Backbone as numpy.savetxt, mean C-alpha at the origin, in Angstrom:
# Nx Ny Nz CAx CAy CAz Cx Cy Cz
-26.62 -15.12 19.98 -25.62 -14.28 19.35 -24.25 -14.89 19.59
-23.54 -14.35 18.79 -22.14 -15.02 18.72 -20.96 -14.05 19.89
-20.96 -14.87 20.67 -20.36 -13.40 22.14 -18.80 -13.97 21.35
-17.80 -12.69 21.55 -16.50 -12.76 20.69 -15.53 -12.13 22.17
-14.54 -12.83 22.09 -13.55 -12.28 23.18 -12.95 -11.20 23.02
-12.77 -10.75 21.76 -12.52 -9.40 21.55 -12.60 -8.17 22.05
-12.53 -6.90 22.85 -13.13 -6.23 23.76 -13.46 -5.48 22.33
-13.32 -5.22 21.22 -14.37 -4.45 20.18 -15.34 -4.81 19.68
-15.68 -6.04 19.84 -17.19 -7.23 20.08 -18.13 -7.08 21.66
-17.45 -6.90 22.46 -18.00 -6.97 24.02 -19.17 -5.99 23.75
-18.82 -4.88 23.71 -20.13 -3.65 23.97 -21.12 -4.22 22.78
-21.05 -4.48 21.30 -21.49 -4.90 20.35 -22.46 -6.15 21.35
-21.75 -6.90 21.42 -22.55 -8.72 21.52 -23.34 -8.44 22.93
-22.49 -7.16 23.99 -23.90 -7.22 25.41 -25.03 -6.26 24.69
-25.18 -5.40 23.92 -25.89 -4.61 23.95 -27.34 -6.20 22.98
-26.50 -6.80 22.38 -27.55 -7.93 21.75 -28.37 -8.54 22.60
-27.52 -8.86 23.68 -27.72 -9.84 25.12 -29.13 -9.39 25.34
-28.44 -7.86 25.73 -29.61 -7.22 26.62 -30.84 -7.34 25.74
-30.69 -7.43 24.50 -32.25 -6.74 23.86 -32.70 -8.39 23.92
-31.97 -9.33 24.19 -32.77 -10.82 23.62 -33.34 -11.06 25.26
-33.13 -10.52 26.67 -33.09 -10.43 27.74 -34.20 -10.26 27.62
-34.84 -8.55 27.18 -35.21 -7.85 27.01 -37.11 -8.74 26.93
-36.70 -9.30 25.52 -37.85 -9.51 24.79 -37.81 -11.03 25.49
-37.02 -12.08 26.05 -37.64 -13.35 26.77 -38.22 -12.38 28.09
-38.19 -11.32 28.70 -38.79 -11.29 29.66 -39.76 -10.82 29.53
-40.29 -10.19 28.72 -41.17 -9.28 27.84 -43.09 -10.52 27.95
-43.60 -10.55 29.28 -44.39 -11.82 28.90 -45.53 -11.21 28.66
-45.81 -9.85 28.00 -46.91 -9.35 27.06 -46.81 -9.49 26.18
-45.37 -10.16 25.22 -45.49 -10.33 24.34 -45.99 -12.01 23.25
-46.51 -11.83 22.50 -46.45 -13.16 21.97 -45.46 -14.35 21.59
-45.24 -15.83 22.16 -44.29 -16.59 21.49 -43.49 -16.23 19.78
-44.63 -15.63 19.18 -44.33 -16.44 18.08 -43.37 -14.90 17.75
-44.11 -13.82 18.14 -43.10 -12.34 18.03 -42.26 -12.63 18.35
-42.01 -13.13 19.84 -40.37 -13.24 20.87 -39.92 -13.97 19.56
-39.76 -15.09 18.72 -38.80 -15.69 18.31 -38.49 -15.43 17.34
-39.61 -14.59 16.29 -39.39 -13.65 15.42 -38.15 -12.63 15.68
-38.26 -11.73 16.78 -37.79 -10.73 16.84 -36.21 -11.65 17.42
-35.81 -12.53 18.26 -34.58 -12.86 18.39 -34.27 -13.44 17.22
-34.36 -13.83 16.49 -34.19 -14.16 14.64 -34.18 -13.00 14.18
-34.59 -12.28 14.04 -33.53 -11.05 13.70 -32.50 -10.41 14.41
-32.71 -10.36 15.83 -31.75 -10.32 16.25 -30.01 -11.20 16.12
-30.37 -12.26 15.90 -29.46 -13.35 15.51 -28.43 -12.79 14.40
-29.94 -13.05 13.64 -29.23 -12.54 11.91 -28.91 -11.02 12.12
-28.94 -9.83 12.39 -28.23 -8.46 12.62 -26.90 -9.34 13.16
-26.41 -10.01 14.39 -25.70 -10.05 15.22 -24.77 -11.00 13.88
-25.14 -11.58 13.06 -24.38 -12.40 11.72 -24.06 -11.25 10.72
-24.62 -10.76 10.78 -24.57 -9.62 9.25 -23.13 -8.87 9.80
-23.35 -8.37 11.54 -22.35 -7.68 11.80 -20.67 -8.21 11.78
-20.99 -9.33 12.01 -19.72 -10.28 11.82 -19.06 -10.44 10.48
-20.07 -10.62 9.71 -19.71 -10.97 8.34 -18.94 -9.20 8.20
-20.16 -8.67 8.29 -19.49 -7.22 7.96 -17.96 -6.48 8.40
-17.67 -7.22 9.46 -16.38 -7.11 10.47 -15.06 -8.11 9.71
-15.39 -9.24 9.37 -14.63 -9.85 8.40 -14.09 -9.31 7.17
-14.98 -8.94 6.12 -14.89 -7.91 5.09 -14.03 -6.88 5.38
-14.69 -5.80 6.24 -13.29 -4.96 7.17 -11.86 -5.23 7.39
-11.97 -6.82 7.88 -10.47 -6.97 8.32 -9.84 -7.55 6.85
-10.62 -7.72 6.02 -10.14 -8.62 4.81 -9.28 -6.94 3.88
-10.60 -6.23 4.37 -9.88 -4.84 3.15 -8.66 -4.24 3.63
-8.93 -4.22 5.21 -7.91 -3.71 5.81 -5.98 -4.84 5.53
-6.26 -5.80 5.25 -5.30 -6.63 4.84 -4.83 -6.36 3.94
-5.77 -6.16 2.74 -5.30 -6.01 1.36 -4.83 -4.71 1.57
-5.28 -3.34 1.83 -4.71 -2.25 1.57 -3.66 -2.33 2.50
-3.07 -3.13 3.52 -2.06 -3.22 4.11 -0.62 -4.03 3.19
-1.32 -4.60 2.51 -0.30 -5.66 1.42 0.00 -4.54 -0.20
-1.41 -3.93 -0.39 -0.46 -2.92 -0.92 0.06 -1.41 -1.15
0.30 -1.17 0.17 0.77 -0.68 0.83 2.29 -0.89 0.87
2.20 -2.16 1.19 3.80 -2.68 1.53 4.54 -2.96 -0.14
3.30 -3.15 -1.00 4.25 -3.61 -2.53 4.34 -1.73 -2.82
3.68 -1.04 -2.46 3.97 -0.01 -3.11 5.78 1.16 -2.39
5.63 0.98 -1.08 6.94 1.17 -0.10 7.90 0.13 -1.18
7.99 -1.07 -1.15 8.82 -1.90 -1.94 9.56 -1.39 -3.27
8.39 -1.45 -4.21 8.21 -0.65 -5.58 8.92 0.69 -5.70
8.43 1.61 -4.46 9.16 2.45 -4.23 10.33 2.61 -4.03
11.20 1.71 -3.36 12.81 2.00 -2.99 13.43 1.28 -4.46
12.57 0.17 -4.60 13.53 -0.32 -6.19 13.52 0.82 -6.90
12.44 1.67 -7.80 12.38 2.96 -8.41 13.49 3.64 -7.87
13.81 3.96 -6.83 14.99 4.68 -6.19 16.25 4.33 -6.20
16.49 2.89 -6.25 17.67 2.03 -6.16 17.92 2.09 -7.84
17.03 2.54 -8.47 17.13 2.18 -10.12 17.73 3.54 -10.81
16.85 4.28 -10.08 17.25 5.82 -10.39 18.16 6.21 -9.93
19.00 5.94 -8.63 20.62 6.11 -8.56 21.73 5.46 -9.50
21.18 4.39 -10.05 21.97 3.64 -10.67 22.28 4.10 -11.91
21.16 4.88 -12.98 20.88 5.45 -13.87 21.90 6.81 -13.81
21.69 7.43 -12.31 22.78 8.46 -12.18 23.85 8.28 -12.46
24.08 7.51 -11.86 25.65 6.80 -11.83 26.29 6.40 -13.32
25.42 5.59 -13.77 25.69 5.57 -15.05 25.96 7.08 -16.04
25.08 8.01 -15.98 25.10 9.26 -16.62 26.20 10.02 -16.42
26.57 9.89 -14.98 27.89 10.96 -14.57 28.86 9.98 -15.13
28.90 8.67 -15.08 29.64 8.11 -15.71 29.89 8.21 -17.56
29.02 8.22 -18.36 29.16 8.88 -19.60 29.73 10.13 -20.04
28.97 11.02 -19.05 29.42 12.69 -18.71 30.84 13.13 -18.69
31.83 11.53 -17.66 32.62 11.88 -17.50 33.62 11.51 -19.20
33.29 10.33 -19.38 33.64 9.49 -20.74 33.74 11.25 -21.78
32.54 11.46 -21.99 32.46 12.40 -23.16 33.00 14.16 -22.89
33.17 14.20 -21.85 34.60 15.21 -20.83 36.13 14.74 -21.38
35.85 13.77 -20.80 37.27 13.32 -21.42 37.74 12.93 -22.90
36.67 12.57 -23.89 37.00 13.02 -25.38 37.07 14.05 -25.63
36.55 14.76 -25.06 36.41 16.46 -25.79 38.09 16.78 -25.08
38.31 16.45 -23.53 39.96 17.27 -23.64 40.84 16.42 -24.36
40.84 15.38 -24.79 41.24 14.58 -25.31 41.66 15.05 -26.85
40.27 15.36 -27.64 40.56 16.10 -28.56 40.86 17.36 -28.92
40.48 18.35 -27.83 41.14 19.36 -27.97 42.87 19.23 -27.20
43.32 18.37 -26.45 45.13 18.22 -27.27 45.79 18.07 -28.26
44.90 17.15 -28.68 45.34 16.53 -30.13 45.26 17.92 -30.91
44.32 18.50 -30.77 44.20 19.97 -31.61 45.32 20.93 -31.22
45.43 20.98 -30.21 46.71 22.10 -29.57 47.91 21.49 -29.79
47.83 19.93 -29.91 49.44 19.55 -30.42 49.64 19.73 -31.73
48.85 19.68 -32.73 48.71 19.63 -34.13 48.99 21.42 -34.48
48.50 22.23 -33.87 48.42 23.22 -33.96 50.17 23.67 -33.72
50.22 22.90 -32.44 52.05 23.24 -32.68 53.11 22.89 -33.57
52.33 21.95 -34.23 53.23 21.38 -35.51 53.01 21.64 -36.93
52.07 22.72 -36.56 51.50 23.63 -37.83 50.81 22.91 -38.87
50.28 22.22 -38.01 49.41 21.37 -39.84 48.14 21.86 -39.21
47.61 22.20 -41.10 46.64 23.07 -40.81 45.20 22.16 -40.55
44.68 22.80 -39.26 43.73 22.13 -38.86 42.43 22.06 -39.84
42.00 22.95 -40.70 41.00 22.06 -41.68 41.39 20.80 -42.03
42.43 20.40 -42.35 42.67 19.08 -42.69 42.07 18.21 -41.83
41.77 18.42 -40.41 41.28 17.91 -39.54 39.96 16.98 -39.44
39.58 17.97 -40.02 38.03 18.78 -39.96 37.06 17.48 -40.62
């Protein structure tokens, strides 16, 4: 078996130990079983690895996007203030035509020309 320095491999790779221990000491049993059965043991002790790789591979990716989506996220936010900004900025633009034109109306009005002409 593949012993890993890892202490989340340790309990995993002794509990293998023990069973391959297990079955070389095992001398009721037949050669050809003992090497059978540590060949599977082997291959379980590969499958689990592989399987542990995969794990850390998914765990990567949903960590990467993760991070594009936090990212994605503050631009959306940085975009949508900007959009504000812009709006109160129009808001203010089309505020200020309207008093704009209503002087022009109140000055016209003082000089008596008749505002349908306006119109």
């Amino acid at each position: 078996a593949v012993v890993s320095t890892q202490s989340g491999h340790y309990g995993r790779d002794r509990k293998l130990e023990e069973e391959k221990k297990k079955i070389n000491e095992n001398n009721e049993m037949i050669a050809e079983e003992k090497v059978k059965m540590l060949g599977k043991l082997d291959k379980r002790a590969h499958q689990l690895d592989e399987e542990e790789k995969e794990r850390d591979s998914l765990k990567a990716k949903l960590a990467s996007m993760q991070s594009k989506l936090i990212h994605g996220g503050s631009e959306a936010k940085k975009m949508e203030k900007k959009m504000e900004k812009e709006i109160k900025k129009k808001q203010k633009a089309v505020e200020e035509e309207k008093r704009k034109a209503e002087e022009m109306k109140e000055s016209l009005k003082k000089k008596k020309v008749p505002t349908a002409t306006l119109r």
